[in-house]
Every structure is written in structure tokens, then in C-alpha cells.
Amino acid sequence: MDQDLGQPYKKEGNVWNFILPLATLILVSVWGLWYTGGGATGISVMDALAATDVSIALTWGAFAMTLIGIILALIQGMGMKLCEETLLGGIRTMLPALVIIVLAWSIGTVTSVLGTAEFVVAATESWMSAALLPFLVFVIGMFISFATGTSWGTMSILTPIAIPLAYTFGGVDLVPIVIGAVFAGAIFGDHVSPISDTTVMASIFAESDHIAHVNTQIPYALVPAGIAGVLYLSYSLIGSSIVLLVLGIVAQFFLLRLLGNRHEKKYMDTKQKIG
């Protein structure tokens, strides 16, 4: 980060430098979603959101956020030259993430054109079941996101394949369950992958050893992932996502508490032996 953006202009930051640009991004983007969908013509909000152009709205929001950031910087004494260098440094920082997203979109388009979803449906029709599908999608998403380090890329790869499979084997009711499995698996791998941009930034900003940070996150991520895997397999038996969600929260609370107590006891025993 120091190499891309340099040292902070002021050592003592101002909280409004965070709040105002973020609030501008949200407000302008929401307004853009409403406006580009035809909200100004008098149609309902839901109809406007259904017909909106998300890319234009987000572009307006990002531009407005950047403009507010530059205005705040100029008010606090930064010169236009330094603002320009900082802006270009931020673009350099985000460029790898943008490249990953573009490549992920490309993979998603290629799989759609090649008919990958139809091929997978035909290849798995003899043994795939509605009870097994969410669990398999979840596990595959975990592996893909861990290997690639991107949750968005994993979602782009799996979504056009998983949704047709869900509709084929379980109908409309199974589609939201499988979408949740795609999101959950993608986020797990992105959270614990050592090559994930979010994991790298977290260790950098915390000024901790990167691999040490990854090693400390894996146990905490594996607990809810293991519980989620069991719940996905149990969906066909229980049939209520609300009941499964409550059971998962309760199981995670007691399991993390148990593991935490065991780790604390082990740490105290080791400390006494050394002492």
C-alpha cells in the first residue's frame, strides 16, 4: 500500500474522510438505480429497480464518491498534483482485482456459450439428487475460491452451472438454496485463501505476518463451513431453512465456545510448563 499510495498526508485521520465519500457512493448509486430505471417517469420503485441499468448507476456513484474525496482533500490542504498522484495510485492498487473480475466474467460467458450447464446436467442426471446438490456446490465453491483467491470469480463460474442443475433436480424451491451454497462456498475460500486480495489487505493493514494471519483464520472459517455442509445435507430431511439456520447458529455458538475453552486450557498448561 505504501508503494502504491505513499505515506498518509496527515498522521491523524478525519472520520469524515471515510463517512462522506461512502455516504455519497450509497446515496448516488441508489438514486441512479431509481433514475435509470425510469423512476422519474412516475413508475413504482420496484418497477424502476427491475428495469434499471446497474452499471451506469454504479459509475455515477463511484464518480461522485471520487469527487467528494478530492474536494475534502483540497479543503484539508492537499494540492491538485498530490490528489492526482493519489488517485492514480488507488487505480493501480485496484487494477489486479479488476483484471480478475473481467477474467471471471469471460469464463462465465464462455461456459454459457459452450453449454456447460446443459452438459453437466446430462452427465450427472443418473446419480445426482436434490439432497446432494447443495452440498456438492458448496464444497466445489470452497475449492475454486481457495485456489483462485476470488469470491466473485467463483460466483461467476458456478452460478450459470449450478442454477440450471438446481432447477432440473429440485425445481424452483431448490434454486435459492443452491444460490446460497454458491455464495457461501465462494466466500469461505476467499476468506482463507493466502492469495485472496481481502486476506492480503487484512494482514497488511493489521501489520501481521501474512501466513500467520491465514493460519489463524482457517479454524474459525472451518467451523461454520463444516456446520453449513451438514445443514445442506440435512435440508432434504428437515425441509425448513429457518429451522436449519437456528440450529446452525446454536451449533456454531457451542462448538466455538468448546474449542475456545480447549485452546485456552492448552495454552495455560503450556505456559505453566514453561514457567
PDB file of C-alpha atoms in Angstrom:
ATOM      1  CA  MET A   1       0.000   0.000   0.000  1.00  0.00           C
ATOM      2  CA  ASP A   2       2.834   2.398   0.801  1.00  0.00           C
ATOM      3  CA  GLN A   3       4.384   1.691  -2.588  1.00  0.00           C
ATOM      4  CA  ASP A   4       1.146   2.475  -4.437  1.00  0.00           C
ATOM      5  CA  LEU A   5      -0.249   5.323  -2.352  1.00  0.00           C
ATOM      6  CA  GLY A   6       2.751   6.655  -0.425  1.00  0.00           C
ATOM      7  CA  GLN A   7       2.626   7.897   3.150  1.00  0.00           C
ATOM      8  CA  PRO A   8      -0.621   9.406   4.523  1.00  0.00           C
ATOM      9  CA  TYR A   9      -0.944  13.151   4.036  1.00  0.00           C
ATOM     10  CA  LYS A  10      -1.787  13.561   7.730  1.00  0.00           C
ATOM     11  CA  LYS A  11      -0.949  11.143  10.520  1.00  0.00           C
ATOM     12  CA  GLU A  12      -4.210  11.893  12.348  1.00  0.00           C
ATOM     13  CA  GLY A  13      -7.072  10.916  10.065  1.00  0.00           C
ATOM     14  CA  ASN A  14     -10.503  12.536   9.961  1.00  0.00           C
ATOM     15  CA  VAL A  15     -13.509  10.231  10.253  1.00  0.00           C
ATOM     16  CA  TRP A  16     -15.422  12.392   7.759  1.00  0.00           C
ATOM     17  CA  ASN A  17     -12.900  11.383   5.097  1.00  0.00           C
ATOM     18  CA  PHE A  18     -14.473   7.916   5.418  1.00  0.00           C
ATOM     19  CA  ILE A  19     -18.124   8.770   6.097  1.00  0.00           C
ATOM     20  CA  LEU A  20     -18.826  11.418   3.446  1.00  0.00           C
ATOM     21  CA  PRO A  21     -17.442   9.553   0.370  1.00  0.00           C
ATOM     22  CA  LEU A  22     -19.108   6.295   1.466  1.00  0.00           C
ATOM     23  CA  ALA A  23     -22.450   8.002   2.084  1.00  0.00           C
ATOM     24  CA  THR A  24     -22.152   9.731  -1.299  1.00  0.00           C
ATOM     25  CA  LEU A  25     -21.462   6.414  -3.037  1.00  0.00           C
ATOM     26  CA  ILE A  26     -24.527   4.771  -1.489  1.00  0.00           C
ATOM     27  CA  LEU A  27     -26.933   7.689  -1.996  1.00  0.00           C
ATOM     28  CA  VAL A  28     -25.920   8.491  -5.584  1.00  0.00           C
ATOM     29  CA  SER A  29     -25.893   4.803  -6.559  1.00  0.00           C
ATOM     30  CA  VAL A  30     -29.373   4.228  -5.110  1.00  0.00           C
ATOM     31  CA  TRP A  31     -30.649   7.365  -6.838  1.00  0.00           C
ATOM     32  CA  GLY A  32     -29.009   6.212 -10.075  1.00  0.00           C
ATOM     33  CA  LEU A  33     -30.717   2.821  -9.821  1.00  0.00           C
ATOM     34  CA  TRP A  34     -34.070   4.575  -9.443  1.00  0.00           C
ATOM     35  CA  TYR A  35     -33.443   7.168 -12.163  1.00  0.00           C
ATOM     36  CA  THR A  36     -32.027   4.864 -14.875  1.00  0.00           C
ATOM     37  CA  GLY A  37     -34.944   2.515 -14.354  1.00  0.00           C
ATOM     38  CA  GLY A  38     -37.386   5.279 -15.227  1.00  0.00           C
ATOM     39  CA  GLY A  39     -38.324   6.341 -11.706  1.00  0.00           C
ATOM     40  CA  ALA A  40     -38.661   9.972 -12.828  1.00  0.00           C
ATOM     41  CA  THR A  41     -41.487   8.977 -15.190  1.00  0.00           C
ATOM     42  CA  GLY A  42     -43.760   8.107 -12.283  1.00  0.00           C
ATOM     43  CA  ILE A  43     -43.494   4.308 -12.203  1.00  0.00           C
ATOM     44  CA  SER A  44     -43.191   2.438  -8.910  1.00  0.00           C
ATOM     45  CA  VAL A  45     -39.862   1.936  -7.178  1.00  0.00           C
ATOM     46  CA  MET A  46     -39.913  -1.834  -7.737  1.00  0.00           C
ATOM     47  CA  ASP A  47     -40.627  -1.414 -11.445  1.00  0.00           C
ATOM     48  CA  ALA A  48     -37.801   1.111 -11.708  1.00  0.00           C
ATOM     49  CA  LEU A  49     -35.362  -1.245  -9.975  1.00  0.00           C
ATOM     50  CA  ALA A  50     -36.427  -4.089 -12.263  1.00  0.00           C
ATOM     51  CA  ALA A  51     -35.602  -2.025 -15.377  1.00  0.00           C
ATOM     52  CA  THR A  52     -32.534  -0.208 -14.067  1.00  0.00           C
ATOM     53  CA  ASP A  53     -29.068  -0.077 -15.587  1.00  0.00           C
ATOM     54  CA  VAL A  54     -26.801  -1.084 -12.704  1.00  0.00           C
ATOM     55  CA  SER A  55     -23.509  -0.298 -14.471  1.00  0.00           C
ATOM     56  CA  ILE A  56     -24.487   3.324 -15.140  1.00  0.00           C
ATOM     57  CA  ALA A  57     -25.777   3.839 -11.603  1.00  0.00           C
ATOM     58  CA  LEU A  58     -22.598   2.450 -10.025  1.00  0.00           C
ATOM     59  CA  THR A  59     -20.449   4.566 -12.358  1.00  0.00           C
ATOM     60  CA  TRP A  60     -22.287   7.703 -11.245  1.00  0.00           C
ATOM     61  CA  GLY A  61     -21.887   6.672  -7.597  1.00  0.00           C
ATOM     62  CA  ALA A  62     -18.158   5.977  -7.957  1.00  0.00           C
ATOM     63  CA  PHE A  63     -17.576   9.279  -9.788  1.00  0.00           C
ATOM     64  CA  ALA A  64     -19.478  11.243  -7.128  1.00  0.00           C
ATOM     65  CA  MET A  65     -17.563   9.485  -4.336  1.00  0.00           C
ATOM     66  CA  THR A  66     -14.229  10.302  -6.001  1.00  0.00           C
ATOM     67  CA  LEU A  67     -15.251  13.928  -6.489  1.00  0.00           C
ATOM     68  CA  ILE A  68     -16.197  14.299  -2.809  1.00  0.00           C
ATOM     69  CA  GLY A  69     -12.868  12.736  -1.798  1.00  0.00           C
ATOM     70  CA  ILE A  70     -10.930  15.210  -3.943  1.00  0.00           C
ATOM     71  CA  ILE A  71     -12.909  18.158  -2.536  1.00  0.00           C
ATOM     72  CA  LEU A  72     -12.195  17.010   1.039  1.00  0.00           C
ATOM     73  CA  ALA A  73      -8.500  16.619   0.214  1.00  0.00           C
ATOM     74  CA  LEU A  74      -8.299  20.116  -1.292  1.00  0.00           C
ATOM     75  CA  ILE A  75     -10.069  21.616   1.720  1.00  0.00           C
ATOM     76  CA  GLN A  76      -7.524  19.965   4.031  1.00  0.00           C
ATOM     77  CA  GLY A  77      -4.589  21.449   2.107  1.00  0.00           C
ATOM     78  CA  MET A  78      -3.591  18.784  -0.427  1.00  0.00           C
ATOM     79  CA  GLY A  79      -2.523  20.131  -3.796  1.00  0.00           C
ATOM     80  CA  MET A  80      -4.130  19.062  -7.053  1.00  0.00           C
ATOM     81  CA  LYS A  81      -0.903  17.333  -8.118  1.00  0.00           C
ATOM     82  CA  LEU A  82      -0.847  15.187  -4.971  1.00  0.00           C
ATOM     83  CA  CYS A  83      -4.556  14.400  -5.396  1.00  0.00           C
ATOM     84  CA  GLU A  84      -3.865  13.222  -8.940  1.00  0.00           C
ATOM     85  CA  GLU A  85      -0.977  11.012  -7.830  1.00  0.00           C
ATOM     86  CA  THR A  86      -3.085   9.511  -5.032  1.00  0.00           C
ATOM     87  CA  LEU A  87      -5.973   8.837  -7.406  1.00  0.00           C
ATOM     88  CA  LEU A  88      -3.715   7.078  -9.913  1.00  0.00           C
ATOM     89  CA  GLY A  89      -2.112   5.112  -7.067  1.00  0.00           C
ATOM     90  CA  GLY A  90      -5.547   3.890  -5.993  1.00  0.00           C
ATOM     91  CA  ILE A  91      -6.281   2.778  -9.553  1.00  0.00           C
ATOM     92  CA  ARG A  92      -3.007   0.812  -9.603  1.00  0.00           C
ATOM     93  CA  THR A  93      -3.962  -0.842  -6.309  1.00  0.00           C
ATOM     94  CA  MET A  94      -7.361  -1.983  -7.620  1.00  0.00           C
ATOM     95  CA  LEU A  95      -6.181  -2.993 -11.095  1.00  0.00           C
ATOM     96  CA  PRO A  96      -5.371  -6.659 -10.228  1.00  0.00           C
ATOM     97  CA  ALA A  97      -8.829  -7.097  -8.686  1.00  0.00           C
ATOM     98  CA  LEU A  98     -10.473  -5.593 -11.773  1.00  0.00           C
ATOM     99  CA  VAL A  99      -8.492  -7.907 -14.056  1.00  0.00           C
ATOM    100  CA  ILE A 100      -9.627 -10.928 -12.001  1.00  0.00           C
ATOM    101  CA  ILE A 101     -13.258  -9.814 -12.254  1.00  0.00           C
ATOM    102  CA  VAL A 102     -13.044  -9.284 -16.032  1.00  0.00           C
ATOM    103  CA  LEU A 103     -11.448 -12.709 -16.491  1.00  0.00           C
ATOM    104  CA  ALA A 104     -14.146 -14.266 -14.299  1.00  0.00           C
ATOM    105  CA  TRP A 105     -16.850 -12.655 -16.437  1.00  0.00           C
ATOM    106  CA  SER A 106     -15.088 -14.047 -19.500  1.00  0.00           C
ATOM    107  CA  ILE A 107     -15.109 -17.559 -18.037  1.00  0.00           C
ATOM    108  CA  GLY A 108     -18.800 -17.210 -17.208  1.00  0.00           C
ATOM    109  CA  THR A 109     -19.588 -16.123 -20.780  1.00  0.00           C
ATOM    110  CA  VAL A 110     -17.552 -18.983 -22.260  1.00  0.00           C
ATOM    111  CA  THR A 111     -19.278 -21.605 -20.078  1.00  0.00           C
ATOM    112  CA  SER A 112     -22.654 -20.214 -21.121  1.00  0.00           C
ATOM    113  CA  VAL A 113     -21.827 -20.263 -24.845  1.00  0.00           C
ATOM    114  CA  LEU A 114     -20.380 -23.777 -24.666  1.00  0.00           C
ATOM    115  CA  GLY A 115     -23.484 -25.075 -22.908  1.00  0.00           C
ATOM    116  CA  THR A 116     -21.563 -26.248 -19.850  1.00  0.00           C
ATOM    117  CA  ALA A 117     -24.675 -26.259 -17.659  1.00  0.00           C
ATOM    118  CA  GLU A 118     -26.582 -28.499 -20.055  1.00  0.00           C
ATOM    119  CA  PHE A 119     -23.596 -30.846 -20.329  1.00  0.00           C
ATOM    120  CA  VAL A 120     -23.225 -31.130 -16.545  1.00  0.00           C
ATOM    121  CA  VAL A 121     -26.954 -31.786 -16.151  1.00  0.00           C
ATOM    122  CA  ALA A 122     -26.820 -34.597 -18.697  1.00  0.00           C
ATOM    123  CA  ALA A 123     -23.634 -36.072 -17.223  1.00  0.00           C
ATOM    124  CA  THR A 124     -24.899 -36.127 -13.630  1.00  0.00           C
ATOM    125  CA  GLU A 125     -28.564 -36.943 -14.226  1.00  0.00           C
ATOM    126  CA  SER A 126     -28.078 -40.633 -13.431  1.00  0.00           C
ATOM    127  CA  TRP A 127     -26.710 -40.135  -9.907  1.00  0.00           C
ATOM    128  CA  MET A 128     -27.327 -36.518  -8.850  1.00  0.00           C
ATOM    129  CA  SER A 129     -30.155 -35.796  -6.408  1.00  0.00           C
ATOM    130  CA  ALA A 130     -31.745 -32.694  -4.934  1.00  0.00           C
ATOM    131  CA  ALA A 131     -30.451 -33.688  -1.490  1.00  0.00           C
ATOM    132  CA  LEU A 132     -26.837 -33.933  -2.634  1.00  0.00           C
ATOM    133  CA  LEU A 133     -26.631 -30.938  -4.987  1.00  0.00           C
ATOM    134  CA  PRO A 134     -26.353 -28.035  -2.470  1.00  0.00           C
ATOM    135  CA  PHE A 135     -23.581 -29.812  -0.563  1.00  0.00           C
ATOM    136  CA  LEU A 136     -21.571 -30.547  -3.713  1.00  0.00           C
ATOM    137  CA  VAL A 137     -21.954 -26.983  -4.998  1.00  0.00           C
ATOM    138  CA  PHE A 138     -20.832 -25.676  -1.600  1.00  0.00           C
ATOM    139  CA  VAL A 139     -17.723 -27.885  -1.494  1.00  0.00           C
ATOM    140  CA  ILE A 140     -16.767 -27.154  -5.113  1.00  0.00           C
ATOM    141  CA  GLY A 141     -17.175 -23.429  -4.461  1.00  0.00           C
ATOM    142  CA  MET A 142     -14.851 -23.714  -1.463  1.00  0.00           C
ATOM    143  CA  PHE A 143     -12.113 -25.354  -3.526  1.00  0.00           C
ATOM    144  CA  ILE A 144     -12.410 -22.999  -6.501  1.00  0.00           C
ATOM    145  CA  SER A 145     -12.365 -19.839  -4.387  1.00  0.00           C
ATOM    146  CA  PHE A 146      -9.470 -21.102  -2.262  1.00  0.00           C
ATOM    147  CA  ALA A 147      -7.420 -21.962  -5.361  1.00  0.00           C
ATOM    148  CA  THR A 148      -8.195 -18.740  -7.240  1.00  0.00           C
ATOM    149  CA  GLY A 149      -8.441 -16.324  -4.307  1.00  0.00           C
ATOM    150  CA  THR A 150     -11.575 -14.633  -5.631  1.00  0.00           C
ATOM    151  CA  SER A 151     -15.170 -14.987  -4.475  1.00  0.00           C
ATOM    152  CA  TRP A 152     -16.601 -13.021  -7.404  1.00  0.00           C
ATOM    153  CA  GLY A 153     -14.788 -15.214  -9.885  1.00  0.00           C
ATOM    154  CA  THR A 154     -16.115 -18.345  -8.204  1.00  0.00           C
ATOM    155  CA  MET A 155     -19.666 -16.996  -8.276  1.00  0.00           C
ATOM    156  CA  SER A 156     -19.303 -16.124 -11.950  1.00  0.00           C
ATOM    157  CA  ILE A 157     -18.047 -19.627 -12.749  1.00  0.00           C
ATOM    158  CA  LEU A 158     -20.544 -21.625 -10.669  1.00  0.00           C
ATOM    159  CA  THR A 159     -23.765 -19.620 -10.953  1.00  0.00           C
ATOM    160  CA  PRO A 160     -24.583 -20.367 -14.632  1.00  0.00           C
ATOM    161  CA  ILE A 161     -23.942 -24.071 -13.965  1.00  0.00           C
ATOM    162  CA  ALA A 162     -25.474 -24.513 -10.503  1.00  0.00           C
ATOM    163  CA  ILE A 163     -28.806 -22.756 -11.098  1.00  0.00           C
ATOM    164  CA  PRO A 164     -29.865 -24.934 -14.093  1.00  0.00           C
ATOM    165  CA  LEU A 165     -28.846 -28.012 -12.094  1.00  0.00           C
ATOM    166  CA  ALA A 166     -30.945 -26.874  -9.131  1.00  0.00           C
ATOM    167  CA  TYR A 167     -33.983 -26.192 -11.305  1.00  0.00           C
ATOM    168  CA  THR A 168     -33.644 -29.534 -13.068  1.00  0.00           C
ATOM    169  CA  PHE A 169     -33.337 -31.695  -9.945  1.00  0.00           C
ATOM    170  CA  GLY A 170     -35.367 -29.732  -7.388  1.00  0.00           C
ATOM    171  CA  GLY A 171     -37.490 -27.156  -9.150  1.00  0.00           C
ATOM    172  CA  VAL A 172     -37.857 -23.520  -8.089  1.00  0.00           C
ATOM    173  CA  ASP A 173     -37.698 -24.359  -4.356  1.00  0.00           C
ATOM    174  CA  LEU A 174     -34.114 -25.627  -4.635  1.00  0.00           C
ATOM    175  CA  VAL A 175     -32.782 -22.639  -6.598  1.00  0.00           C
ATOM    176  CA  PRO A 176     -32.356 -20.211  -3.630  1.00  0.00           C
ATOM    177  CA  ILE A 177     -30.709 -22.981  -1.566  1.00  0.00           C
ATOM    178  CA  VAL A 178     -28.130 -23.627  -4.281  1.00  0.00           C
ATOM    179  CA  ILE A 179     -27.539 -19.886  -4.788  1.00  0.00           C
ATOM    180  CA  GLY A 180     -26.785 -19.672  -1.069  1.00  0.00           C
ATOM    181  CA  ALA A 181     -24.401 -22.620  -1.389  1.00  0.00           C
ATOM    182  CA  VAL A 182     -22.560 -20.840  -4.227  1.00  0.00           C
ATOM    183  CA  PHE A 183     -22.190 -17.654  -2.184  1.00  0.00           C
ATOM    184  CA  ALA A 184     -21.152 -19.490   0.994  1.00  0.00           C
ATOM    185  CA  GLY A 185     -18.532 -21.637  -0.710  1.00  0.00           C
ATOM    186  CA  ALA A 186     -17.134 -18.676  -2.635  1.00  0.00           C
ATOM    187  CA  ILE A 187     -16.810 -16.506   0.463  1.00  0.00           C
ATOM    188  CA  PHE A 188     -15.171 -19.278   2.508  1.00  0.00           C
ATOM    189  CA  GLY A 189     -12.329 -19.803   0.060  1.00  0.00           C
ATOM    190  CA  ASP A 190     -11.876 -16.082  -0.469  1.00  0.00           C
ATOM    191  CA  HIS A 191     -11.630 -15.575   3.299  1.00  0.00           C
ATOM    192  CA  VAL A 192      -8.919 -18.162   3.967  1.00  0.00           C
ATOM    193  CA  SER A 193      -7.011 -18.213   0.672  1.00  0.00           C
ATOM    194  CA  PRO A 194      -3.463 -16.819   1.027  1.00  0.00           C
ATOM    195  CA  ILE A 195      -3.723 -15.314  -2.483  1.00  0.00           C
ATOM    196  CA  SER A 196      -7.050 -13.559  -1.868  1.00  0.00           C
ATOM    197  CA  ASP A 197      -6.920  -9.760  -2.141  1.00  0.00           C
ATOM    198  CA  THR A 198      -9.039  -9.333   1.003  1.00  0.00           C
ATOM    199  CA  THR A 199      -6.809 -11.676   3.013  1.00  0.00           C
ATOM    200  CA  VAL A 200      -3.679  -9.909   1.802  1.00  0.00           C
ATOM    201  CA  MET A 201      -5.086  -6.467   2.619  1.00  0.00           C
ATOM    202  CA  ALA A 202      -6.246  -7.623   6.055  1.00  0.00           C
ATOM    203  CA  SER A 203      -2.770  -8.835   7.025  1.00  0.00           C
ATOM    204  CA  ILE A 204      -1.123  -5.728   5.545  1.00  0.00           C
ATOM    205  CA  PHE A 205      -3.354  -3.272   7.410  1.00  0.00           C
ATOM    206  CA  ALA A 206      -3.013  -5.269  10.642  1.00  0.00           C
ATOM    207  CA  GLU A 207       0.789  -5.325  10.107  1.00  0.00           C
ATOM    208  CA  SER A 208       0.862  -9.056  10.860  1.00  0.00           C
ATOM    209  CA  ASP A 209       2.687 -11.906   9.179  1.00  0.00           C
ATOM    210  CA  HIS A 210       0.553 -12.921   6.211  1.00  0.00           C
ATOM    211  CA  ILE A 211       0.760 -16.712   6.632  1.00  0.00           C
ATOM    212  CA  ALA A 212       0.215 -16.364  10.375  1.00  0.00           C
ATOM    213  CA  HIS A 213      -2.939 -14.393   9.640  1.00  0.00           C
ATOM    214  CA  VAL A 214      -4.162 -17.099   7.240  1.00  0.00           C
ATOM    215  CA  ASN A 215      -3.428 -19.861   9.766  1.00  0.00           C
ATOM    216  CA  THR A 216      -5.423 -18.090  12.485  1.00  0.00           C
ATOM    217  CA  GLN A 217      -8.429 -17.564  10.202  1.00  0.00           C
ATOM    218  CA  ILE A 218      -8.725 -21.142   8.921  1.00  0.00           C
ATOM    219  CA  PRO A 219     -10.026 -22.740  12.192  1.00  0.00           C
ATOM    220  CA  TYR A 220     -12.670 -20.036  12.597  1.00  0.00           C
ATOM    221  CA  ALA A 221     -13.780 -20.478   8.979  1.00  0.00           C
ATOM    222  CA  LEU A 222     -13.781 -24.283   9.068  1.00  0.00           C
ATOM    223  CA  VAL A 223     -16.242 -24.422  11.971  1.00  0.00           C
ATOM    224  CA  PRO A 224     -19.141 -22.626  10.236  1.00  0.00           C
ATOM    225  CA  ALA A 225     -18.191 -24.272   6.929  1.00  0.00           C
ATOM    226  CA  GLY A 226     -18.435 -27.742   8.486  1.00  0.00           C
ATOM    227  CA  ILE A 227     -21.765 -26.874  10.115  1.00  0.00           C
ATOM    228  CA  ALA A 228     -23.071 -25.450   6.821  1.00  0.00           C
ATOM    229  CA  GLY A 229     -22.071 -28.631   4.984  1.00  0.00           C
ATOM    230  CA  VAL A 230     -24.039 -30.783   7.432  1.00  0.00           C
ATOM    231  CA  LEU A 231     -27.048 -28.478   7.178  1.00  0.00           C
ATOM    232  CA  TYR A 232     -27.003 -28.570   3.374  1.00  0.00           C
ATOM    233  CA  LEU A 233     -27.102 -32.370   3.549  1.00  0.00           C
ATOM    234  CA  SER A 234     -29.942 -32.175   6.105  1.00  0.00           C
ATOM    235  CA  TYR A 235     -32.168 -29.858   4.058  1.00  0.00           C
ATOM    236  CA  SER A 236     -33.999 -32.677   2.288  1.00  0.00           C
ATOM    237  CA  LEU A 237     -34.836 -34.259   5.664  1.00  0.00           C
ATOM    238  CA  ILE A 238     -35.904 -31.158   7.618  1.00  0.00           C
ATOM    239  CA  GLY A 239     -37.133 -29.037   4.720  1.00  0.00           C
ATOM    240  CA  SER A 240     -37.193 -25.724   6.630  1.00  0.00           C
ATOM    241  CA  SER A 241     -34.369 -23.265   6.054  1.00  0.00           C
ATOM    242  CA  ILE A 242     -35.395 -21.231   9.127  1.00  0.00           C
ATOM    243  CA  VAL A 243     -35.061 -24.258  11.421  1.00  0.00           C
ATOM    244  CA  LEU A 244     -31.696 -25.121   9.876  1.00  0.00           C
ATOM    245  CA  LEU A 245     -30.471 -21.541  10.313  1.00  0.00           C
ATOM    246  CA  VAL A 246     -31.370 -21.562  14.021  1.00  0.00           C
ATOM    247  CA  LEU A 247     -29.755 -24.967  14.503  1.00  0.00           C
ATOM    248  CA  GLY A 248     -26.626 -23.755  12.731  1.00  0.00           C
ATOM    249  CA  ILE A 249     -26.313 -20.642  14.912  1.00  0.00           C
ATOM    250  CA  VAL A 250     -26.763 -22.662  18.108  1.00  0.00           C
ATOM    251  CA  ALA A 251     -24.294 -25.350  16.986  1.00  0.00           C
ATOM    252  CA  GLN A 252     -21.715 -22.756  15.993  1.00  0.00           C
ATOM    253  CA  PHE A 253     -22.011 -20.936  19.329  1.00  0.00           C
ATOM    254  CA  PHE A 254     -21.433 -24.053  21.437  1.00  0.00           C
ATOM    255  CA  LEU A 255     -18.761 -25.500  19.144  1.00  0.00           C
ATOM    256  CA  LEU A 256     -16.698 -22.302  19.078  1.00  0.00           C
ATOM    257  CA  ARG A 257     -17.082 -21.990  22.828  1.00  0.00           C
ATOM    258  CA  LEU A 258     -15.898 -25.579  23.319  1.00  0.00           C
ATOM    259  CA  LEU A 259     -12.905 -25.157  21.006  1.00  0.00           C
ATOM    260  CA  GLY A 260     -12.034 -21.829  22.623  1.00  0.00           C
ATOM    261  CA  ASN A 261     -12.043 -23.342  26.116  1.00  0.00           C
ATOM    262  CA  ARG A 262      -9.881 -26.255  24.966  1.00  0.00           C
ATOM    263  CA  HIS A 263      -7.397 -23.897  23.326  1.00  0.00           C
ATOM    264  CA  GLU A 264      -7.277 -21.711  26.443  1.00  0.00           C
ATOM    265  CA  LYS A 265      -6.657 -24.754  28.669  1.00  0.00           C
ATOM    266  CA  LYS A 266      -3.912 -25.985  26.348  1.00  0.00           C
ATOM    267  CA  TYR A 267      -2.318 -22.535  26.348  1.00  0.00           C
ATOM    268  CA  MET A 268      -2.402 -22.289  30.148  1.00  0.00           C
ATOM    269  CA  ASP A 269      -0.898 -25.790  30.554  1.00  0.00           C
ATOM    270  CA  THR A 270       1.911 -24.911  28.150  1.00  0.00           C
ATOM    271  CA  LYS A 271       2.522 -21.649  29.981  1.00  0.00           C
ATOM    272  CA  GLN A 272       2.755 -23.419  33.338  1.00  0.00           C
ATOM    273  CA  LYS A 273       5.236 -25.948  31.967  1.00  0.00           C
ATOM    274  CA  ILE A 274       7.447 -23.191  30.570  1.00  0.00           C
ATOM    275  CA  GLY A 275       7.126 -21.150  33.755  1.00  0.00           C
TER     276      GLY A 275
END
